[in-house]
Coordinates of C-alpha atoms in Angstrom, one line a residue:
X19 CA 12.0 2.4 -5.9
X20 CA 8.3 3.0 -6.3
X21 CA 8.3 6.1 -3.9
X22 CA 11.4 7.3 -4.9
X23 CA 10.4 6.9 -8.4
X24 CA 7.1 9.0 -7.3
X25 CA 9.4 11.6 -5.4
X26 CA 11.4 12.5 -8.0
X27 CA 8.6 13.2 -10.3
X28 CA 6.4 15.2 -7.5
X29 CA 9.4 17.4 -7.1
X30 CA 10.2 17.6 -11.1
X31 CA 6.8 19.0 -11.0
X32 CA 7.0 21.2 -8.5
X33 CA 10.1 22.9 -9.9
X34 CA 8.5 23.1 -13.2
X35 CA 5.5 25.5 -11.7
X36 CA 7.7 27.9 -9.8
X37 CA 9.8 28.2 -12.6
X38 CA 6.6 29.7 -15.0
X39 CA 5.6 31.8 -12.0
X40 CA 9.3 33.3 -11.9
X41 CA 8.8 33.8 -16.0
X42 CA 5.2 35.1 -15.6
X43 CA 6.7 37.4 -12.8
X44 CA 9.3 38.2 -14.9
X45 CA 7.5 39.0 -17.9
X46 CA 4.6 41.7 -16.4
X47 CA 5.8 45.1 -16.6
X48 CA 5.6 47.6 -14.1
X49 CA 2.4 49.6 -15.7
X50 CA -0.2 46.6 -15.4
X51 CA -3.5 48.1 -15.7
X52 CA -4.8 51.3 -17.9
X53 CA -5.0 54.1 -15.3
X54 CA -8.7 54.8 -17.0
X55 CA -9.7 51.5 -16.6
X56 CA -11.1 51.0 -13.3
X57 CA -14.8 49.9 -13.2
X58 CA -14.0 46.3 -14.4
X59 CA -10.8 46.0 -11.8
X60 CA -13.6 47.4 -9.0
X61 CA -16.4 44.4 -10.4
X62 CA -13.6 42.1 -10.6
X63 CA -12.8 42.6 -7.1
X64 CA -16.4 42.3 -5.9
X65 CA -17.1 38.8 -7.6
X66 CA -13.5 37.5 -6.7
X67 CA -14.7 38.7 -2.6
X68 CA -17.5 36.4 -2.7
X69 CA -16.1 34.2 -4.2
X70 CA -12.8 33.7 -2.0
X71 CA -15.1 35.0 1.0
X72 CA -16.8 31.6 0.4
X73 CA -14.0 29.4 -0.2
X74 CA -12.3 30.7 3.3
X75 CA -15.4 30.3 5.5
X76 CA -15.8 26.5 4.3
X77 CA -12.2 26.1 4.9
X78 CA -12.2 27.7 8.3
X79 CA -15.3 26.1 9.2
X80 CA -13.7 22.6 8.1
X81 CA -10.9 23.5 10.2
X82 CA -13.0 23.9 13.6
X83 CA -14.9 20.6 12.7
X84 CA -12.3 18.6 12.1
X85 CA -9.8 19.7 14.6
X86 CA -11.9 21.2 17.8
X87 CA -15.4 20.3 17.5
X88 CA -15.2 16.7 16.6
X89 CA -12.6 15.5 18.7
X90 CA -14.8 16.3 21.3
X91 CA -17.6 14.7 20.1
X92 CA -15.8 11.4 19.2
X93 CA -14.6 11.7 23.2
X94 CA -18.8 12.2 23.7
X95 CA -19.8 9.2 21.5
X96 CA -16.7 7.0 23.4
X97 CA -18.2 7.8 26.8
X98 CA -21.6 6.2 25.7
X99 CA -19.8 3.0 25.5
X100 CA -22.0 0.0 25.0
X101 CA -25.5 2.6 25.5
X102 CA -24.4 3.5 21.8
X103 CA -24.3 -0.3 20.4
X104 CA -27.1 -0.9 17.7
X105 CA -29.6 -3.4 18.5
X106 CA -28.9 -5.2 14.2
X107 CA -26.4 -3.7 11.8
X108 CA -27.5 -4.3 8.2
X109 CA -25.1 -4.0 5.4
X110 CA -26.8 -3.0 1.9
X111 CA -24.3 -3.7 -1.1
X112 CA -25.6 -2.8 -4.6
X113 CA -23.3 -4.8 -7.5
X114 CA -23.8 -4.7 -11.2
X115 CA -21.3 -4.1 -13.6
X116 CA -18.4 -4.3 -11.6
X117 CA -14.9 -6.7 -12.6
X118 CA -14.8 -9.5 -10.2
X119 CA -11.6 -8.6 -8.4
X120 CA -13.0 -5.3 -7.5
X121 CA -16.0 -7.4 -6.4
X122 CA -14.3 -9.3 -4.3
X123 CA -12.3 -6.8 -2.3
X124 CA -14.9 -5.4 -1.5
X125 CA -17.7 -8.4 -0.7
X126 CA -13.9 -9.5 1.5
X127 CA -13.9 -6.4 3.3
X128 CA -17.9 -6.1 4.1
X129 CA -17.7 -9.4 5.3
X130 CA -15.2 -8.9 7.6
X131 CA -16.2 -5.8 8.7
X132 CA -19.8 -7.4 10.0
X133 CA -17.7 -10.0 12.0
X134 CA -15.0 -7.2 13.6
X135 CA -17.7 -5.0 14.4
X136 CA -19.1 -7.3 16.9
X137 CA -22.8 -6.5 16.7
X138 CA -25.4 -8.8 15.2
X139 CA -25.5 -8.0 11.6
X140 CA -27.2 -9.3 8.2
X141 CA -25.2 -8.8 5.0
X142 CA -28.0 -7.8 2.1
X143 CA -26.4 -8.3 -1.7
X144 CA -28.6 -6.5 -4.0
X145 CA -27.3 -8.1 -7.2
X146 CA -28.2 -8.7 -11.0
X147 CA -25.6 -11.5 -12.1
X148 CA -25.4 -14.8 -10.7
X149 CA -21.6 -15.0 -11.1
X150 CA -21.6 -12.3 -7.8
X151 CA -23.7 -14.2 -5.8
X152 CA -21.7 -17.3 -6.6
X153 CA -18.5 -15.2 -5.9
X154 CA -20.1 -14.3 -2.6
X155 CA -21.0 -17.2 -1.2
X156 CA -17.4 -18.7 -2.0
X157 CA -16.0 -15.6 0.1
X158 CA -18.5 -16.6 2.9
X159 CA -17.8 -20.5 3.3
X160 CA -14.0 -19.2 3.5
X161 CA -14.4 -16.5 6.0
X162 CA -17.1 -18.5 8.2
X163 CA -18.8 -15.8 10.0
X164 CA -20.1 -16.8 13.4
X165 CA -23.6 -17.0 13.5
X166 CA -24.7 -13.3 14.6
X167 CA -23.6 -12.3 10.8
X168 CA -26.4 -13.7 8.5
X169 CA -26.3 -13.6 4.8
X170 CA -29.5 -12.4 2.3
X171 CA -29.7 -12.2 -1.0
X172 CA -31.9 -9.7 -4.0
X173 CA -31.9 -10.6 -7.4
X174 CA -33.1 -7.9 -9.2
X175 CA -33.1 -6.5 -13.3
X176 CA -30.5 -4.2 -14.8
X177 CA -32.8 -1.5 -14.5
X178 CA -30.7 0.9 -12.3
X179 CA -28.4 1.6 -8.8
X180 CA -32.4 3.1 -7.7
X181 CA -34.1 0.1 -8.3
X182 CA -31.2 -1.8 -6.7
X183 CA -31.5 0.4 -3.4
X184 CA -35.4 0.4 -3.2
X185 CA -35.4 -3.7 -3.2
X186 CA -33.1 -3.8 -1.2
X187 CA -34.5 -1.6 1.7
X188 CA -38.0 -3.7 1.1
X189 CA -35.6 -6.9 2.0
X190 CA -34.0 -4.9 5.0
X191 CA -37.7 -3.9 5.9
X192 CA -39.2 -7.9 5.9
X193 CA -36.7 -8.2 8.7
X194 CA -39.0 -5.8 11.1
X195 CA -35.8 -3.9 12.5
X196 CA -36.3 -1.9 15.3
X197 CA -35.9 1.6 16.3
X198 CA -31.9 1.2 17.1
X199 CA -31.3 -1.1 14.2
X200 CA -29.0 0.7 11.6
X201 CA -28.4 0.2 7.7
X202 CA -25.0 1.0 6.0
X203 CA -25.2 1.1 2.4
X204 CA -22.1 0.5 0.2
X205 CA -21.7 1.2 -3.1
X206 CA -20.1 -1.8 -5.4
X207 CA -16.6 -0.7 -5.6
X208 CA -15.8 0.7 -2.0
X209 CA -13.8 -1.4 0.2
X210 CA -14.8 -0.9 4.0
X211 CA -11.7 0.1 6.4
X212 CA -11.7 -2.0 9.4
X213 CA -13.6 -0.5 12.4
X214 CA -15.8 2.3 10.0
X215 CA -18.8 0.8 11.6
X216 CA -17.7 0.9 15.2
X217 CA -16.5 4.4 14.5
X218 CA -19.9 5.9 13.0
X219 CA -22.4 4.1 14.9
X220 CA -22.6 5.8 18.0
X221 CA -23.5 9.3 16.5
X222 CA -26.7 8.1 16.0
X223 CA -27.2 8.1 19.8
X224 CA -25.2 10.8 20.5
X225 CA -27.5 13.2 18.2
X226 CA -31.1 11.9 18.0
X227 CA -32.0 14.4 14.9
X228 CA -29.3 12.7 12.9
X229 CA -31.1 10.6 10.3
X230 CA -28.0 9.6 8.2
X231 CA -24.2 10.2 8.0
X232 CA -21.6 9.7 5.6
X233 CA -17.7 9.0 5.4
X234 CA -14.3 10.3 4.4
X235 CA -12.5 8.5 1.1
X236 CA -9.5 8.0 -0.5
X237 CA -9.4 6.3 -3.8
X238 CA -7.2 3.9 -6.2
X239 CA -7.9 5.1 -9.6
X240 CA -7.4 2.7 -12.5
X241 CA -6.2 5.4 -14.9
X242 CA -3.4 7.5 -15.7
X243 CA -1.4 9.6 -13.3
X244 CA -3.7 12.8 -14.1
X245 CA -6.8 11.4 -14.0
X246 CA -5.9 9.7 -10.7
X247 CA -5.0 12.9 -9.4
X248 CA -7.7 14.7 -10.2
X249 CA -9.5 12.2 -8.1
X250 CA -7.4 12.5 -5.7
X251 CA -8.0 16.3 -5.0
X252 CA -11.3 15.8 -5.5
X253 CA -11.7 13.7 -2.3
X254 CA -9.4 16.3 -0.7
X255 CA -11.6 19.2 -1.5
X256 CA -14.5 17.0 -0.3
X257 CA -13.4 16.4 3.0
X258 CA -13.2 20.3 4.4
X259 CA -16.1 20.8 2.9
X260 CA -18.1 17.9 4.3
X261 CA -16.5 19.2 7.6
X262 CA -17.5 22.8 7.3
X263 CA -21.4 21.2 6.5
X264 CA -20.6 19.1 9.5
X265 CA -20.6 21.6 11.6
X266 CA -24.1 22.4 11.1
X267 CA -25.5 18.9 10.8
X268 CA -26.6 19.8 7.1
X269 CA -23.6 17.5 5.1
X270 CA -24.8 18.2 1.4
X271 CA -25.4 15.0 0.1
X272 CA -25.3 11.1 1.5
X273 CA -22.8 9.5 -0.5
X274 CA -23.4 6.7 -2.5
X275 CA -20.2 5.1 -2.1
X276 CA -20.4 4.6 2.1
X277 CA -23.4 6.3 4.2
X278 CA -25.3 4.8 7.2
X279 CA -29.0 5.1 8.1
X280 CA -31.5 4.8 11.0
X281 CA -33.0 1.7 10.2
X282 CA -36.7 3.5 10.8
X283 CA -35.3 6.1 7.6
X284 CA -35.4 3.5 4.7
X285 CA -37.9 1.7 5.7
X286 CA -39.9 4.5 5.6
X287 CA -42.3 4.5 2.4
X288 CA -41.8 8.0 1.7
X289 CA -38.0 7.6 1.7
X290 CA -38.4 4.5 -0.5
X291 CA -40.1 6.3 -2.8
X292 CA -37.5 9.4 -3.1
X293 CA -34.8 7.1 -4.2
X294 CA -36.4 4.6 -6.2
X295 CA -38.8 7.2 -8.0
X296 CA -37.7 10.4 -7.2
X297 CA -38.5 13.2 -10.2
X298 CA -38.6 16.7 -11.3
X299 CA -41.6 19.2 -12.9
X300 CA -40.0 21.2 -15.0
X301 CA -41.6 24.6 -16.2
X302 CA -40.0 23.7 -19.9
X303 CA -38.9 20.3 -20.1
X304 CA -41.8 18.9 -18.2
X305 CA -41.7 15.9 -15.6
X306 CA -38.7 13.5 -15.8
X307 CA -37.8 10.6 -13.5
X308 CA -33.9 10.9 -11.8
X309 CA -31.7 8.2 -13.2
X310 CA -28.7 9.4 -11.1
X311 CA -28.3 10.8 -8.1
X312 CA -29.6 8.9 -5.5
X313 CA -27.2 10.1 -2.8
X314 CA -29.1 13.6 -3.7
X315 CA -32.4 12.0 -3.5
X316 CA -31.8 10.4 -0.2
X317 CA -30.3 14.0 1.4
X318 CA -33.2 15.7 0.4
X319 CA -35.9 12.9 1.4
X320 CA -34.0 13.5 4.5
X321 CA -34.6 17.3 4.9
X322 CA -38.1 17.0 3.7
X323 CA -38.7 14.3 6.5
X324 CA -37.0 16.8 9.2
X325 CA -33.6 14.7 10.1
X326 CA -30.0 15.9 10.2
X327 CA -26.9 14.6 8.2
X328 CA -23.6 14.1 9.7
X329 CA -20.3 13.3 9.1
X330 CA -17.7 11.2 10.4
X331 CA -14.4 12.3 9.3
X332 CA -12.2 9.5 10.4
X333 CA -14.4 6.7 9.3
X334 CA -12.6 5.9 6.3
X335 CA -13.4 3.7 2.7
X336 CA -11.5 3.2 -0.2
X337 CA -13.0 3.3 -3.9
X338 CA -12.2 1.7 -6.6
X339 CA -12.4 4.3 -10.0
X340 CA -12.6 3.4 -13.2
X341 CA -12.6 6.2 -15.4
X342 CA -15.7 5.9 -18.3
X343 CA -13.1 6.8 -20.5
X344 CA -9.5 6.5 -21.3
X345 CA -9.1 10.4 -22.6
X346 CA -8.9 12.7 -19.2
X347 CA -10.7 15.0 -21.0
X348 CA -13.6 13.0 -21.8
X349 CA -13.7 11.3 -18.9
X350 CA -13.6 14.4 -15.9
X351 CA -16.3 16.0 -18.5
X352 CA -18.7 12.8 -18.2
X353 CA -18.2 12.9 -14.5
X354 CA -18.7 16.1 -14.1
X355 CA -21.7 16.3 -16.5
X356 CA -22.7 13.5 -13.7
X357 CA -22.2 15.1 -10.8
X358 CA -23.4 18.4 -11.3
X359 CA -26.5 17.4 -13.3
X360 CA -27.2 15.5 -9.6
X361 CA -26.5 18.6 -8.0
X362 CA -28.6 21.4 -10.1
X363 CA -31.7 18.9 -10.2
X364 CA -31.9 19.0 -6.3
X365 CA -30.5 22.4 -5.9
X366 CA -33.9 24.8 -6.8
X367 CA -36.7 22.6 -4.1
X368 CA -34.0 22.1 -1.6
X369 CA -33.8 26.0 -1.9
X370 CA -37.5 26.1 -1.4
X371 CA -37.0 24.2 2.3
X372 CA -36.2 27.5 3.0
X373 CA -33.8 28.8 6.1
X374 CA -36.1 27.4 8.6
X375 CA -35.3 23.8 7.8
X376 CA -32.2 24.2 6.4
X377 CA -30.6 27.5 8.1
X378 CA -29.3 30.2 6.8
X379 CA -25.6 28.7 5.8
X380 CA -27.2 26.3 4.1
X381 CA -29.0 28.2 1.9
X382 CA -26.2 30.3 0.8
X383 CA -24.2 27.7 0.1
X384 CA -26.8 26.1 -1.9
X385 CA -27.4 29.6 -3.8
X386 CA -23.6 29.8 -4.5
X387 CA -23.8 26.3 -6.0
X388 CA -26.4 27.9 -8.5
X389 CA -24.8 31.2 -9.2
X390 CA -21.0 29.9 -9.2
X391 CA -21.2 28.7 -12.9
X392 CA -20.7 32.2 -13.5
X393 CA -18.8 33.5 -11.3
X394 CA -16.3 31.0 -11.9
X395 CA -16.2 32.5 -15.6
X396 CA -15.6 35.7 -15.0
X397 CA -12.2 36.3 -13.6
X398 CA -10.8 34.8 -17.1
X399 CA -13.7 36.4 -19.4
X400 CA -12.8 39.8 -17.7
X401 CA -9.3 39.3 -18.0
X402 CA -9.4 38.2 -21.6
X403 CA -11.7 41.1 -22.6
X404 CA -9.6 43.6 -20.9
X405 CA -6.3 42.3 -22.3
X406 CA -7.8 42.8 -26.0
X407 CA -9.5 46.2 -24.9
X408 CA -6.4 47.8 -23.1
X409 CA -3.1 45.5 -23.1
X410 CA -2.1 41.3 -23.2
X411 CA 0.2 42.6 -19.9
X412 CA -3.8 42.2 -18.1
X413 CA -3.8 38.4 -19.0
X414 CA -0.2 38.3 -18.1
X415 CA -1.2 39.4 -14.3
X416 CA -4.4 37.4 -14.5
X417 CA -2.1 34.2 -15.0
X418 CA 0.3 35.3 -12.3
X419 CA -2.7 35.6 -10.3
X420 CA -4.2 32.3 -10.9
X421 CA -0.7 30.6 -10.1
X422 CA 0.3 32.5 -6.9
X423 CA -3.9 31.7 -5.3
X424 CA -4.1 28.1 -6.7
X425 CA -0.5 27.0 -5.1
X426 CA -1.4 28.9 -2.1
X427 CA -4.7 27.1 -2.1
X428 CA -3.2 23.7 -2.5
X429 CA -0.8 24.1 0.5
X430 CA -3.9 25.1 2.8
X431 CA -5.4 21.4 1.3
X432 CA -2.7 19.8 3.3
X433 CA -4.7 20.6 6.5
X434 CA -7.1 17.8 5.4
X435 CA -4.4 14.9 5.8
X436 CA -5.0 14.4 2.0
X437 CA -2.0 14.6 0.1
X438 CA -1.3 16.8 -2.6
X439 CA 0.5 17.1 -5.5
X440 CA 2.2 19.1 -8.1
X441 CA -0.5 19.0 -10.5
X442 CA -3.0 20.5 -8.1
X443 CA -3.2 23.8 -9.3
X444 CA -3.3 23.4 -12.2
X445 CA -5.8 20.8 -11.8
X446 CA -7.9 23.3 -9.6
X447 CA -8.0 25.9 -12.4
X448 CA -9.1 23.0 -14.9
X449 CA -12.1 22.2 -12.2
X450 CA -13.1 26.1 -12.4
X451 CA -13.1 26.4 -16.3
X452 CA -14.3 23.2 -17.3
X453 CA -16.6 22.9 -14.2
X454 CA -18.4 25.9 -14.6
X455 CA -18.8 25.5 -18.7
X456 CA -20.6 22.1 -17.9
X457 CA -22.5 23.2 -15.2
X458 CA -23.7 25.8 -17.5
X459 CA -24.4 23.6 -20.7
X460 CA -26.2 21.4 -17.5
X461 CA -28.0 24.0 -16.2
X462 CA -30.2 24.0 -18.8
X463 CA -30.2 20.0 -19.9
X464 CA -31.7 18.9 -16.4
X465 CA -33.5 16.1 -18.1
X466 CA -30.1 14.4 -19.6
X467 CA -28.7 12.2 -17.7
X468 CA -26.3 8.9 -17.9
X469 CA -25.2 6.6 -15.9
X470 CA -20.9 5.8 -16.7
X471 CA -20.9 2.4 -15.9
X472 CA -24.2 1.2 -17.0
X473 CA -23.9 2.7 -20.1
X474 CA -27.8 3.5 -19.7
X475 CA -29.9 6.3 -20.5
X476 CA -33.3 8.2 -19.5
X477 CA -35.8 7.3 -22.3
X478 CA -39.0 9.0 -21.9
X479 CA -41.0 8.4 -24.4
X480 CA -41.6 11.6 -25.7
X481 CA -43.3 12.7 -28.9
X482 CA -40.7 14.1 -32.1
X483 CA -41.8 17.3 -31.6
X484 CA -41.5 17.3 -27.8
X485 CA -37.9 16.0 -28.4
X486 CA -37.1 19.0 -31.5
X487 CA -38.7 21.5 -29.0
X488 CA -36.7 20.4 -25.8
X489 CA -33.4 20.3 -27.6
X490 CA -33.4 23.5 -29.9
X491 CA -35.4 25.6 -26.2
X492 CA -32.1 24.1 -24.7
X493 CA -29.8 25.6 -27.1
X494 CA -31.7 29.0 -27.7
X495 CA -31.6 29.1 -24.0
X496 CA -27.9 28.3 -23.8
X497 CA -27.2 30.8 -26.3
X498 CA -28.7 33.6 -25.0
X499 CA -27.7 33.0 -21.3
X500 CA -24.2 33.1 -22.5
X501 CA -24.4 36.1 -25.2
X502 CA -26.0 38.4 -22.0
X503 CA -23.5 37.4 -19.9
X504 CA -20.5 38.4 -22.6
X505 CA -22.7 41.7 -23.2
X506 CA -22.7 42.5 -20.1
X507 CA -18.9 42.2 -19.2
X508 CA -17.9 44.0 -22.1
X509 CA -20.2 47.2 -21.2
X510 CA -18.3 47.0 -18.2
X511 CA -14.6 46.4 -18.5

């Protein structure tokens, strides 16, 4: 009843968006655009080229990963056979603030995973309550592990997911691994699929540059139906793009949630200190310590130190989501204030790599992630400008537009085995607008950041009038970013 039940209201949906196509079609007339109006349609069509032109080479890139160049590697990595095996297989899980059922799917599935996977292995719980670690060790006693699987324990404060990584490699470091010794670390609410270890482990000897590698997700989202689909596409949009990176061993970012490590990577000082301390200069906010993004931190410690990043597309986890709020609105906005902070306040040094470490893709995509806060605005700025300027039958088109490219853009995210749903395009237009205004108010806010879960903040001290300066330089900034940026489109349209 549950999927029928689901059916129904997946093809209610559907229906319902073809229908206000068909009226938006219905509703243009035949003379769209002003005949004398032709240097905004021309800009309008450069900006929409790169943009697209971008959007089509990840998705063709992600294509030839996922469906030509990996299956060949997998059949590479198979035919290593038991060369491939790691020598210790360390499993860092970072708990705190997480509900004790989520807790214990995923302690359950860790566990079990280090037993399937048939390797010697040590399970290191970097915790802050006792009531985990009590949780834990009742999960242990009833799965009885044999006695290649060991069990260690870090107590640490509240201070922070970094703090909770940094002890934890120091723990994984008094163990002396060796050079084929590998760490996985899992975030406290993903739950491990069975074999994800056996199924990313052998890249590391089948590409000796690879440093670290990361995972494909799905998610169960404790929400409401939008919020979990929004989620849901997320992951979707994630996995072509991780492919597309993929394919030139520069994957963006190791994720928090599920990534694996060289063993000889975190235990190296340097790398320590990039997650648990990592920090920006800024030219007008000054220096500021990173309370998120340590999936960021640990990509670019990984560039700096000259590895590659990789990605295993059919090594799969599940996360648990709890929105930090119960409003969609407020919640995708504090997530994406998040996650984009993260991104922007690695984005300008990982630019400054330059090609020769990173490669030339790489550094356009990484110069489109700085530019496409504005780019993403203009389509609809344009069209609303020209629809006052010349006629509302240029918003009309503009809408029709948006419809026809966003369904069409949801079918091609079939190809990624995710699945998709009616609210996807309109979900993908919400992700543009509201995206690219936070990215923007972001943009020039690096220094504010918050954790959703921990509910805890950067305090830095500062003086009153470093705090007055900071936030009105912000605004003023904000302001006039935004004002040129109008000025500009309507001298053109």
């Amino acid at each position: 009843m549950e999927l029928l039940g689901r059916g129904l209201r997946e093809g209610a949906g559907w229906l319902f968006f073809i229908t206000a196509l068909l009226l938006l079609a219905w509703a243009l007339p035949e003379q769209v655009f002003d005949p004398q109006s032709k240097d905004f349609l021309l800009l309008l069509g450069a900006v929409g080229i790169w943009r697209y032109s971008m959007g089509a080479i990840h998705y063709l890139r992600g294509l030839l990963f996922l469906y030509l160049v990996y299956p060949w590697q997998r059949r590479q990595a198979r035919q290593l056979g038991e060369a491939a095996a790691p020598s210790h297989v360390f499993l860092l899980v970072t708990s705190f603030r997480i509900d004790a059922q989520t807790t214990a799917m995923v302690y359950r599935s860790v566990i079990e995973e280090a037993i399937a996977c048939g390797y010697p292995a040590t399970l290191v719980c970097s915790l802050v309550e006792l009531g985990d670690e009590l949780l834990i060790k009742s999960l242990w006693q009833r799965l009885q592990p044999p006695a290649r699987v060991k069990l260690d324990f870090v107590r640490i404060a509240g201070t922070g997911k970094r703090d909770g990584l940094s002890y934890g490699f120091r723990a994984i470091s008094r163990h002396l691994p060796d050079d084929d010794a590998v760490v996985a670390v899992v975030d406290g609410d993903t739950v491990l699929e069975p074999g994800v270890i056996r199924k990313t482990v052998p890249y590391f000897k089948l590409f000796p540059k690879v440093g670290g590698l990361t995972t494909n997700e799905f998610c169960e989202v404790r929400g409401s139906y939008l919020m979990s689909e929004w989620h849901k596409l997320r992951f979707a949009q994630r996995h072509l793009n991780m492919c597309s990176m993929a394919l030139s061993k520069r994957v963006l970012t190791m994720t928090g949630r599920m990534s694996v490590f060289r063993a000889r990577v975190v235990t190296d000082p340097g790398f320590i200190a990039d997650v648990e301390s990592d920090h920006l200069e800024h030219w007008r906010l000054g220096r500021f310590r990173f309370l998120t993004g340590d999936d960021k931190s640990s990509w670019y410690s990984l560039m700096r130190l000259g590895y590659d990043t990789f990605y295993v597309p059919d090594a799969a986890i599940n996360t648990v989501e709890h929105p930090p709020e119960k409003s969609f609105i407020k919640a995708s906005r504090k997530l994406m204030f998040r996650w984009y902070g993260n991104n922007l306040r690695q984005n300008s040094r990982a630019l400054r790599l330059g090609p020769g470490r990173l490669g030339w893709f790489t550094s356009v995509v990484l110069f489109d992630q700085r530019v496409s806060m504005w780019t993403s605005l203009f389509g609809p700025a344009v069209a609303i400008i020209a629809s006052l300027k010349y006629s509302i039958a240029i918003l009309i088109a503009y809408l029709l537009w948006i419809g026809l490219t966003r369904l069409l853009l949801t079918m091609l995210l079939m190809a990624s085995g995710h699945r998709v749903g009616p609210m996807y395009p309109l979900i993908l237009y919400y992700n543009q607008i509201v995206g690219a205004l936070v990215k923007v108010y972001v943009f020039f806010r690096l220094d504010q950041q918050s954790w959703t879960r921990q509910k805890t903040k950067l305090d830095r001290g500062l003086a009153s009038y470093q705090l007055w300066f900071n936030s009105w330089s912000s605004r003023a900034m904000t302001f006039s970013a935004s004002a040129v940026f109008v000025a500009v489109l309507m001298k053109m349209v």
